[in-house]
């Protein structure tokens, strides 16, 4: 520099004055050149980037013209300076060389900048970061000369003075213009997109601070966000862009692995060639062993050759983008360590007297600036990482989906659907979680090294003591984590068993009420709950320990380090610089040390996931060319020549030398015994099997109907159209042919009815017919029908064959291959092919085959007998055309799931009509057809669904927090807060003591009281640790008691809830309260509360410390707090809704996927492969659309909150500088080091507030369900009947009326009856006449609307429910068993002795079955009694009745005919065992009640006839008509 000019640096003029100024030489050289050097350095990279990324050009705008003109003006200004210098030279004023160099350099740079402005416009850059930084630097560097020019007293050099002002003005204008962004480029997708993401068009500043997200935050604050408010996904993040990049890399990997393998095997084969020829000619000798050698060598090679590596593909596809994030992380790590150094300088500044104030201010602003820069860089690093994670998830899901559609059947068999869905949900998620932390793998050790380096500089070797403590804490934390994980597994098991039990209880709640068994089941649930809480308590203890370790760690480290430092050497003095700089370094250390173990464990998990995904993606794929679809030469539309097929390469072949030729337009039936390869043949024709030899060709398109119908979760119409355009006439014709028209009338929404997963709300026959309709609508050339007629009834199958498949059907003229068991159709087909054990044994027409008298004739003989029997049974054809719900009832095993589904459906469309009590709805379904027309139903349905969800939106009321505090215990809540306060107090105390201790150094009193200083410091710190432990314990205890109370109240209330509630609420919704919400209260809430209290008190104590050291700080708190709360409210509202949207849109991905896997052969057959891939991609993109804003919302929040934190640092430092005279260095160190910590806890506090808000909702939801209206009390003390009541069993009804629920019509109207003890009464009537309601009234499941019932002179409405119900016995319509022992199912309260139980079993004919079982009475019944037959379950219910042996018995006869002998058995047992009891029988088959004393005929809820059976028959009324129908009278 001295060559260019003199006076480069003068210390006295700059550093040591109160009005510093820089020499002109420095201004002209360093300050002018800085921006130029920057721009020229960045330029080549930036130009290369712009050449690669072209977004289309932007039209010239006024703004752009101004920018360009200003750039040229700047260039002119610089050159004026240069020419002026030459001019001076000619006049003999020689200037130093710097006056030539600087204008030249500046001029060139301005030209470059102008060029960049235009080049960016042509490349479609809307806002440029590079130029913004350049203009910003230029302005910064020009401010100094600007100031010094103002400070000059007289102007010597007029021209340069003027040009400089011009220059300054122009640069400022450029900077201002640079802040605004240009219009989007022409033809960009921003213009076409309905709701584009503002990020693409955002300016540089807006991007740096995530300002572009603000619009979403405001919208989310005003009203809850909905899916339509979300921005569309950036093009580069969509599946369309991401999946192909990954797949391309993966295919490269596979190709590489293959070629390596081939080279290896070639190398092996080439060696032993001569000896093989030797072997072939039969020569003996060494050549014999060569083939085996080849084998061995080959297998070794195979083991050695590498599998294609999925990891490498991932790295190649996403590495470059991720590395940008890593670059940011590196920068951030370096900047992190600037602030402790600045803190050191600040403390030493406060120590020195007589130094200029501006030093302090500069330091304060530098601290603020580095902190702010660090914030921006950190969040951009996070943004890159999260976006990479999101892209990885998108790509992995896409790759797995595409693979699942193409894998061979052998590969498909090796993994279950669940496992593959797991790959998608769990493993893809793990990759995503890992990418966010991955940089910590190198950054954590790097930060630790740097921190140790600075600490070593600061304190020397005594640092090692502190580090040792840290390292000792790592295994401690690891052990705790291991134990916690073990406990979690145990707790999950308890939770599962509790939910399973709850599920059973809620499914069988009606039976529990009828038997008055609620108490025993409540005990069972509470027992499991107690175990669960015990495990939770242990986990909470461990959690408290680890919290203590986490909060005390920095303190312990500091204590050991300082103590060692002071004691090791007499001369060591602990002053403020050393202490507080070390403290802030220890705080930096804390984060990486805690993160490392987490990162390592998540890497281990991700590596497992990687292996699984890689394994799945390496499966073999089906060969698309195994079936020749191009064949047009022959007149045969399907030909197979010597086909040999197998399911998996290693399995033996299933089909041998198949030869078949099917002429165009003929109908071929394939018959044969079970397992002879009929379905395999169809699969082979579809190309689903491995072809070992031979050729297949099919002419034209294919439609396929599988044996088990595959139904999508879509509307019925979509299932039939399957991607084809809708054509009304054709569609109607298809429905007619498939006999689907009558079914549409039954379905609530006609053909727009949403079909549940796996077609759960259709009967088997309906599913099969929908599958046929899909094939028919697709209008293909070749139809492959795999036994479509087996699932439907005889008359329907006849209809379908005649109208659809047969020679007269819609499909005549198409080629049809029909696999069938139905013999009745065979005479009508063109050709029959008989298969035996995977070979074709004969082929020909029906007549020909009969003549041959071979396998086919034998097949016929075997089957005709069975067929005749079948025909017999199906005399009453009932294919659920009219009334499939009653049908469903007759197959109780399958129907439980269906029934629940149907129940939920009918509840969703809840009209007064759908919500009747279950038992009535069961019969009422046939009337459902004539319900209101569909149009009226639709809006109703919508209302209903939305009503259910309202509780979920908006802010949470303070009342809910108070409710939770009340559940914890009001006193305990106060105690917890006090403990937290004390703990913060101890921490502050320890640090204030430390600052006092460091002040000893200034007074030179260090020697005397070292022991006291260390001792008190240790005492305060340990006190803090113990207080943390105690407060965590108490908090955990409080949370536990709250969890216990809330669950207990919920359970008690649910068992006391009247039956009508369960009829109108889907069980899923109640179960959800017991599982999801209780889980949140058990586990998520306590953790959140703990974190929230922790961060809250840390932030609070920071404020207290700063205010106590510099009271003026209190002024700043108000505005900062205001901004903080403002940002927090915006964030919480938006992010909560985004989370909700994200989880709602996540499940369709997985359900669509599992559906696709099960139907992959159908999808392939119809050639809908790419359409389904597109559907899946759309679902993934839909999910990422809500995930992306939620990532950004965290970044947005982070930048805003950390800005507030940085302001706190700034003001703490500024006030420390202003109050320098009155403050000692210890206090300055204390307040600023506290301020440096606060950003983290402020940030977490907002996150925790938001989590707390979303979790506390669970308390609200549980409260809501624990306060529903309850039924009458179980025991009424003063009205208790005598223990032996009822003695006689007289039952009277007086003017009795009842309705199901408020607002519904009466079901029974003014019944008056008088029944003497011991009478046997039969109750009959049409469906919906109110028969079942009678029983419900006796048990008071329905309360009277008017009138009363008395039993032996006791009004039943006045006594407790349990007293009433335990004195009546019912044998219900559907037998309900609970999982547990048989003994428990008979006698849950253990009131009876074993002999009595055995006696009851003997009478109910179960004695033999039970005594033959090894477990006897301890026989475990599975859920719903699945492991007993239906008849046995009915007998168990009979045994229950025999055990209770009460005076009044109600028998609700099963509608579904249980096998007749069980029925007779029950009847005869009742006649013998209950001779002198009052028996009510609700009869469906009249022969059971023909010998009863009296029969009650109900009609529309009123008594129609009531007399003895013989009298009623002679009266020839309703009863006579019924008996005549049943064939009991002539």
CSV table of N, CA, C and O in Angstrom, one decimal, residues 144-232:
chain,number,residue,atom,x,y,z
A,144,UNK,N,-18.1,5.6,5.3
A,144,UNK,CA,-17.0,6.2,6.0
A,144,UNK,C,-16.4,7.4,5.3
A,144,UNK,O,-16.4,8.5,5.9
A,145,UNK,N,-16.1,7.3,4.0
A,145,UNK,CA,-15.7,8.6,3.4
A,145,UNK,C,-16.7,9.7,3.4
A,145,UNK,O,-16.4,10.9,3.5
A,146,UNK,N,-18.0,9.3,3.3
A,146,UNK,CA,-19.1,10.2,3.3
A,146,UNK,C,-19.0,11.0,4.6
A,146,UNK,O,-19.1,12.2,4.7
A,147,UNK,N,-18.8,10.3,5.7
A,147,UNK,CA,-18.8,10.9,7.1
A,147,UNK,C,-17.6,11.8,7.1
A,147,UNK,O,-17.6,13.0,7.6
A,148,UNK,N,-16.4,11.3,6.7
A,148,UNK,CA,-15.2,12.1,6.8
A,148,UNK,C,-15.3,13.4,5.9
A,148,UNK,O,-14.8,14.4,6.3
A,149,UNK,N,-16.0,13.2,4.8
A,149,UNK,CA,-16.2,14.4,3.9
A,149,UNK,C,-17.1,15.5,4.6
A,149,UNK,O,-16.9,16.7,4.4
A,150,UNK,N,-18.1,15.0,5.4
A,150,UNK,CA,-18.9,15.9,6.1
A,150,UNK,C,-18.1,16.6,7.2
A,150,UNK,O,-18.3,17.8,7.5
A,151,UNK,N,-17.2,15.8,7.9
A,151,UNK,CA,-16.5,16.3,9.0
A,151,UNK,C,-15.4,17.4,8.6
A,151,UNK,O,-14.9,18.1,9.4
A,152,UNK,N,-15.0,17.3,7.3
A,152,UNK,CA,-13.9,18.2,6.8
A,152,UNK,C,-14.4,19.7,7.0
A,152,UNK,O,-15.6,20.0,6.6
A,153,UNK,N,-13.5,20.5,7.5
A,153,UNK,CA,-14.0,21.9,7.7
A,153,UNK,C,-14.0,22.7,6.4
A,153,UNK,O,-15.1,23.3,6.1
A,154,UNK,N,-13.0,22.6,5.5
A,154,UNK,CA,-13.1,23.3,4.2
A,154,UNK,C,-12.8,22.3,3.1
A,154,UNK,O,-12.0,21.4,3.2
A,155,UNK,N,-13.5,22.5,2.0
A,155,UNK,CA,-13.3,21.6,0.9
A,155,UNK,C,-12.2,22.1,0.0
A,155,UNK,O,-12.2,23.2,-0.5
A,156,UNK,N,-11.2,21.2,-0.2
A,156,UNK,CA,-10.1,21.6,-1.0
A,156,UNK,C,-10.3,21.2,-2.5
A,156,UNK,O,-10.1,21.9,-3.4
A,157,UNK,N,-10.8,19.9,-2.6
A,157,UNK,CA,-10.8,19.3,-4.0
A,157,UNK,C,-12.3,19.3,-4.4
A,157,UNK,O,-13.0,18.3,-4.2
A,158,UNK,N,-12.8,20.4,-5.1
A,158,UNK,CA,-14.2,20.6,-5.3
A,158,UNK,C,-14.7,19.4,-6.2
A,158,UNK,O,-15.8,18.9,-6.0
A,159,UNK,N,-14.0,19.1,-7.3
A,159,UNK,CA,-14.6,18.2,-8.3
A,159,UNK,C,-14.8,16.8,-7.7
A,159,UNK,O,-15.8,16.2,-7.8
A,160,UNK,N,-13.7,16.3,-7.0
A,160,UNK,CA,-13.8,15.0,-6.4
A,160,UNK,C,-14.9,14.9,-5.4
A,160,UNK,O,-15.6,13.9,-5.2
A,161,UNK,N,-15.0,16.1,-4.6
A,161,UNK,CA,-16.0,16.2,-3.6
A,161,UNK,C,-17.4,15.9,-4.3
A,161,UNK,O,-18.2,15.1,-3.8
A,162,UNK,N,-17.6,16.6,-5.4
A,162,UNK,CA,-18.9,16.5,-6.1
A,162,UNK,C,-19.1,15.1,-6.7
A,162,UNK,O,-20.2,14.5,-6.5
A,163,UNK,N,-18.1,14.6,-7.4
A,163,UNK,CA,-18.3,13.2,-8.0
A,163,UNK,C,-18.6,12.2,-6.9
A,163,UNK,O,-19.4,11.3,-7.1
A,164,UNK,N,-17.9,12.4,-5.7
A,164,UNK,CA,-18.2,11.4,-4.7
A,164,UNK,C,-19.6,11.4,-4.2
A,164,UNK,O,-20.3,10.4,-4.0
A,165,UNK,N,-20.2,12.6,-4.1
A,165,UNK,CA,-21.6,12.7,-3.7
A,165,UNK,C,-22.5,12.1,-4.7
A,165,UNK,O,-23.4,11.4,-4.4
A,166,UNK,N,-22.2,12.3,-6.0
A,166,UNK,CA,-22.9,11.7,-7.1
A,166,UNK,C,-22.9,10.1,-6.9
A,166,UNK,O,-23.9,9.4,-7.0
A,167,UNK,N,-21.6,9.7,-6.7
A,167,UNK,CA,-21.4,8.2,-6.6
A,167,UNK,C,-22.2,7.7,-5.5
A,167,UNK,O,-22.9,6.7,-5.6
A,168,UNK,N,-22.1,8.4,-4.3
A,168,UNK,CA,-22.8,7.8,-3.1
A,168,UNK,C,-24.3,7.8,-3.4
A,168,UNK,O,-25.0,6.8,-3.1
A,169,UNK,N,-24.9,8.8,-4.0
A,169,UNK,CA,-26.3,8.9,-4.2
A,169,UNK,C,-26.7,7.7,-5.1
A,169,UNK,O,-27.7,7.0,-4.9
A,170,UNK,N,-26.0,7.6,-6.2
A,170,UNK,CA,-26.3,6.5,-7.2
A,170,UNK,C,-26.3,5.1,-6.6
A,170,UNK,O,-27.1,4.3,-6.8
A,171,UNK,N,-25.2,4.9,-5.7
A,171,UNK,CA,-25.1,3.5,-5.1
A,171,UNK,C,-26.3,3.3,-4.2
A,171,UNK,O,-26.8,2.2,-4.2
A,172,UNK,N,-26.6,4.3,-3.4
A,172,UNK,CA,-27.8,4.1,-2.5
A,172,UNK,C,-29.0,3.8,-3.4
A,172,UNK,O,-29.8,2.9,-3.0
A,173,UNK,N,-29.2,4.6,-4.5
A,173,UNK,CA,-30.4,4.3,-5.3
A,173,UNK,C,-30.4,2.9,-5.8
A,173,UNK,O,-31.4,2.2,-5.8
A,174,UNK,N,-29.2,2.4,-6.3
A,174,UNK,CA,-29.1,1.0,-6.8
A,174,UNK,C,-29.5,0.0,-5.7
A,174,UNK,O,-30.2,-0.9,-5.9
A,175,UNK,N,-29.0,0.3,-4.5
A,175,UNK,CA,-29.4,-0.6,-3.4
A,175,UNK,C,-30.9,-0.6,-3.1
A,175,UNK,O,-31.5,-1.7,-3.0
A,176,UNK,N,-31.5,0.6,-3.2
A,176,UNK,CA,-32.9,0.6,-2.9
A,176,UNK,C,-33.7,-0.1,-4.0
A,176,UNK,O,-34.6,-0.9,-3.8
A,177,UNK,N,-33.3,0.1,-5.3
A,177,UNK,CA,-33.9,-0.5,-6.4
A,177,UNK,C,-33.8,-2.1,-6.3
A,177,UNK,O,-34.6,-2.8,-6.8
A,178,UNK,N,-32.6,-2.5,-5.8
A,178,UNK,CA,-32.3,-3.9,-5.8
A,178,UNK,C,-33.2,-4.6,-4.8
A,178,UNK,O,-33.3,-5.8,-4.8
A,179,UNK,N,-33.8,-3.8,-3.8
A,179,UNK,CA,-34.6,-4.5,-2.9
A,179,UNK,C,-36.0,-5.0,-3.4
A,179,UNK,O,-36.6,-5.8,-2.9
A,180,UNK,N,-36.4,-4.3,-4.5
A,180,UNK,CA,-37.7,-4.7,-5.1
A,180,UNK,C,-37.4,-5.7,-6.2
A,180,UNK,O,-36.4,-5.7,-6.8
A,181,UNK,N,-38.4,-6.6,-6.4
A,181,UNK,CA,-38.1,-7.6,-7.4
A,181,UNK,C,-38.9,-7.4,-8.7
A,181,UNK,O,-40.0,-6.7,-8.7
A,182,UNK,N,-38.4,-8.0,-9.8
A,182,UNK,CA,-39.0,-7.8,-11.1
A,182,UNK,C,-40.2,-8.7,-11.3
A,182,UNK,O,-40.5,-9.5,-10.4
A,183,UNK,N,-41.0,-8.4,-12.4
A,183,UNK,CA,-42.1,-9.3,-12.7
A,183,UNK,C,-41.6,-10.7,-13.0
A,183,UNK,O,-40.4,-10.9,-13.3
A,184,UNK,N,-42.5,-11.7,-12.9
A,184,UNK,CA,-42.0,-13.0,-13.2
A,184,UNK,C,-41.7,-13.1,-14.7
A,184,UNK,O,-42.3,-12.4,-15.5
A,185,UNK,N,-40.8,-14.0,-15.1
A,185,UNK,CA,-40.5,-14.2,-16.6
A,185,UNK,C,-41.7,-14.6,-17.4
A,185,UNK,O,-42.7,-15.1,-16.8
A,186,UNK,N,-41.7,-14.3,-18.7
A,186,UNK,CA,-42.7,-14.7,-19.6
A,186,UNK,C,-42.9,-16.2,-19.6
A,186,UNK,O,-41.9,-16.9,-19.4
A,187,UNK,N,-44.1,-16.7,-19.8
A,187,UNK,CA,-44.3,-18.1,-19.9
A,187,UNK,C,-43.9,-19.0,-18.7
A,187,UNK,O,-43.7,-20.2,-18.8
A,188,UNK,N,-43.7,-18.3,-17.5
A,188,UNK,CA,-43.3,-19.2,-16.4
A,188,UNK,C,-44.6,-19.7,-15.8
A,188,UNK,O,-45.7,-19.2,-15.9
A,189,UNK,N,-44.5,-20.8,-15.0
A,189,UNK,CA,-45.7,-21.5,-14.5
A,189,UNK,C,-46.3,-20.6,-13.4
A,189,UNK,O,-47.4,-20.9,-13.0
A,190,UNK,N,-45.6,-19.6,-12.9
A,190,UNK,CA,-46.3,-18.7,-11.9
A,190,UNK,C,-47.5,-18.1,-12.5
A,190,UNK,O,-48.5,-17.9,-11.8
A,191,UNK,N,-47.5,-17.8,-13.8
A,191,UNK,CA,-48.6,-17.1,-14.4
A,191,UNK,C,-49.8,-18.0,-14.5
A,191,UNK,O,-50.9,-17.6,-14.3
A,192,UNK,N,-49.5,-19.3,-14.8
A,192,UNK,CA,-50.6,-20.3,-15.1
A,192,UNK,C,-51.2,-20.9,-13.8
A,192,UNK,O,-52.3,-21.3,-13.7
A,193,UNK,N,-50.3,-20.9,-12.7
A,193,UNK,CA,-50.7,-21.6,-11.5
A,193,UNK,C,-51.8,-20.9,-10.8
A,193,UNK,O,-51.7,-19.7,-10.6
A,194,UNK,N,-52.9,-21.6,-10.3
A,194,UNK,CA,-53.9,-20.8,-9.6
A,194,UNK,C,-53.5,-20.3,-8.3
A,194,UNK,O,-53.9,-19.3,-7.8
A,195,UNK,N,-52.6,-21.0,-7.6
A,195,UNK,CA,-52.2,-20.6,-6.2
A,195,UNK,C,-50.7,-20.8,-6.0
A,195,UNK,O,-50.3,-21.7,-5.3
A,196,UNK,N,-49.9,-20.0,-6.8
A,196,UNK,CA,-48.4,-20.3,-6.8
A,196,UNK,C,-47.8,-20.0,-5.4
A,196,UNK,O,-48.3,-19.2,-4.7
A,197,UNK,N,-46.7,-20.7,-5.2
A,197,UNK,CA,-46.0,-20.4,-3.9
A,197,UNK,C,-45.2,-19.1,-4.1
A,197,UNK,O,-44.4,-19.0,-5.1
A,198,UNK,N,-45.4,-18.2,-3.2
A,198,UNK,CA,-44.7,-16.9,-3.4
A,198,UNK,C,-43.2,-17.0,-3.3
A,198,UNK,O,-42.5,-16.0,-3.7
A,199,UNK,N,-42.7,-18.1,-2.9
A,199,UNK,CA,-41.3,-18.2,-2.7
A,199,UNK,C,-40.6,-18.0,-4.1
A,199,UNK,O,-39.5,-17.4,-4.2
A,200,UNK,N,-41.2,-18.6,-5.1
A,200,UNK,CA,-40.5,-18.5,-6.4
A,200,UNK,C,-40.3,-17.1,-6.9
A,200,UNK,O,-39.3,-16.7,-7.6
A,201,UNK,N,-41.3,-16.2,-6.5
A,201,UNK,CA,-41.2,-14.8,-7.0
A,201,UNK,C,-40.7,-13.9,-5.9
A,201,UNK,O,-40.6,-12.7,-6.1
A,202,UNK,N,-40.3,-14.4,-4.8
A,202,UNK,CA,-39.9,-13.5,-3.7
A,202,UNK,C,-38.6,-12.9,-3.9
A,202,UNK,O,-37.7,-13.5,-4.6
A,203,UNK,N,-38.4,-11.7,-3.4
A,203,UNK,CA,-37.1,-11.0,-3.5
A,203,UNK,C,-36.0,-11.7,-2.6
A,203,UNK,O,-36.3,-12.5,-1.8
A,204,UNK,N,-34.8,-11.2,-2.8
A,204,UNK,CA,-33.7,-11.8,-2.0
A,204,UNK,C,-33.8,-11.6,-0.5
A,204,UNK,O,-33.7,-12.5,0.2
A,205,UNK,N,-34.2,-10.3,-0.1
A,205,UNK,CA,-34.4,-10.1,1.3
A,205,UNK,C,-35.5,-10.9,1.9
A,205,UNK,O,-35.4,-11.5,3.0
A,206,UNK,N,-36.6,-11.0,1.1
A,206,UNK,CA,-37.7,-11.7,1.5
A,206,UNK,C,-37.4,-13.2,1.7
A,206,UNK,O,-37.8,-13.9,2.6
A,207,UNK,N,-36.5,-13.7,0.8
A,207,UNK,CA,-36.1,-15.1,0.9
A,207,UNK,C,-35.2,-15.3,2.1
A,207,UNK,O,-35.4,-16.3,2.8
A,208,UNK,N,-34.3,-14.4,2.4
A,208,UNK,CA,-33.4,-14.6,3.5
A,208,UNK,C,-34.1,-14.6,4.8
A,208,UNK,O,-33.8,-15.4,5.7
A,209,UNK,N,-35.2,-13.8,4.9
A,209,UNK,CA,-35.9,-13.7,6.2
A,209,UNK,C,-37.2,-14.5,6.2
A,209,UNK,O,-37.9,-14.4,7.2
A,210,UNK,N,-37.4,-15.2,5.1
A,210,UNK,CA,-38.7,-16.0,5.0
A,210,UNK,C,-39.9,-15.1,5.1
A,210,UNK,O,-40.9,-15.5,5.6
A,211,UNK,N,-39.7,-13.8,4.6
A,211,UNK,CA,-40.8,-12.9,4.7
A,211,UNK,C,-42.0,-13.4,3.9
A,211,UNK,O,-43.2,-13.1,4.2
A,212,UNK,N,-41.7,-14.1,2.8
A,212,UNK,CA,-42.8,-14.5,1.9
A,212,UNK,C,-43.8,-15.4,2.5
A,212,UNK,O,-44.9,-15.6,2.0
A,213,UNK,N,-43.5,-16.0,3.6
A,213,UNK,CA,-44.4,-16.9,4.3
A,213,UNK,C,-45.5,-16.1,5.1
A,213,UNK,O,-46.5,-16.6,5.4
A,214,UNK,N,-45.2,-14.8,5.3
A,214,UNK,CA,-46.1,-14.0,6.2
A,214,UNK,C,-47.6,-14.1,5.8
A,214,UNK,O,-48.5,-14.2,6.6
A,215,UNK,N,-47.8,-14.0,4.5
A,215,UNK,CA,-49.2,-14.0,4.0
A,215,UNK,C,-50.0,-15.2,4.5
A,215,UNK,O,-51.1,-15.1,5.0
A,216,UNK,N,-49.3,-16.4,4.5
A,216,UNK,CA,-49.9,-17.6,5.0
A,216,UNK,C,-50.2,-17.5,6.5
A,216,UNK,O,-51.2,-17.9,7.0
A,217,UNK,N,-49.2,-17.0,7.2
A,217,UNK,CA,-49.4,-16.9,8.7
A,217,UNK,C,-50.6,-16.0,9.0
A,217,UNK,O,-51.3,-16.3,9.9
A,218,UNK,N,-50.7,-14.9,8.3
A,218,UNK,CA,-51.8,-14.0,8.5
A,218,UNK,C,-53.1,-14.7,8.2
A,218,UNK,O,-54.1,-14.6,9.0
A,219,UNK,N,-53.2,-15.4,7.1
A,219,UNK,CA,-54.4,-16.1,6.7
A,219,UNK,C,-54.8,-17.1,7.7
A,219,UNK,O,-55.9,-17.2,8.1
A,220,UNK,N,-53.8,-17.9,8.2
A,220,UNK,CA,-54.0,-18.9,9.2
A,220,UNK,C,-54.5,-18.3,10.5
A,220,UNK,O,-55.2,-19.0,11.3
A,221,UNK,N,-54.1,-17.1,10.8
A,221,UNK,CA,-54.4,-16.5,12.1
A,221,UNK,C,-55.9,-16.0,12.0
A,221,UNK,O,-56.6,-16.1,13.0
A,222,UNK,N,-56.3,-15.5,10.8
A,222,UNK,CA,-57.7,-15.0,10.7
A,222,UNK,C,-58.7,-16.1,10.8
A,222,UNK,O,-59.7,-15.9,11.4
A,223,UNK,N,-58.4,-17.2,10.1
A,223,UNK,CA,-59.4,-18.3,10.1
A,223,UNK,C,-58.6,-19.6,9.9
A,223,UNK,O,-57.5,-19.6,9.3
A,224,UNK,N,-59.1,-20.7,10.4
A,224,UNK,CA,-58.3,-21.9,10.3
A,224,UNK,C,-58.1,-22.2,8.8
A,224,UNK,O,-59.0,-22.1,8.0
A,225,UNK,N,-56.8,-22.6,8.5
A,225,UNK,CA,-56.5,-22.9,7.1
A,225,UNK,C,-57.2,-24.1,6.6
A,225,UNK,O,-57.5,-25.0,7.4
A,226,UNK,N,-57.5,-24.1,5.3
A,226,UNK,CA,-58.1,-25.3,4.7
A,226,UNK,C,-57.2,-25.8,3.6
A,226,UNK,O,-56.3,-25.0,3.2
A,227,UNK,N,-57.5,-27.0,3.0
A,227,UNK,CA,-56.6,-27.5,2.0
A,227,UNK,C,-56.5,-26.5,0.8
A,227,UNK,O,-55.5,-26.4,0.1
A,228,UNK,N,-57.6,-25.8,0.5
A,228,UNK,CA,-57.6,-25.0,-0.7
A,228,UNK,C,-56.7,-23.7,-0.5
A,228,UNK,O,-56.3,-23.1,-1.5
A,229,UNK,N,-56.4,-23.4,0.7
A,229,UNK,CA,-55.5,-22.2,0.9
A,229,UNK,C,-54.0,-22.5,0.7
A,229,UNK,O,-53.2,-21.6,0.7
A,230,UNK,N,-53.7,-23.8,0.6
A,230,UNK,CA,-52.3,-24.2,0.5
A,230,UNK,C,-51.7,-23.8,-0.9
A,230,UNK,O,-52.4,-24.0,-1.9
A,231,UNK,N,-50.5,-23.4,-0.9
A,231,UNK,CA,-49.8,-23.1,-2.2
A,231,UNK,C,-49.5,-24.4,-2.9
A,231,UNK,O,-49.3,-25.4,-2.3
A,232,UNK,N,-49.5,-24.3,-4.2
A,232,UNK,CA,-49.1,-25.5,-4.9
A,232,UNK,C,-47.6,-25.8,-4.7
A,232,UNK,O,-46.8,-24.8,-4.4
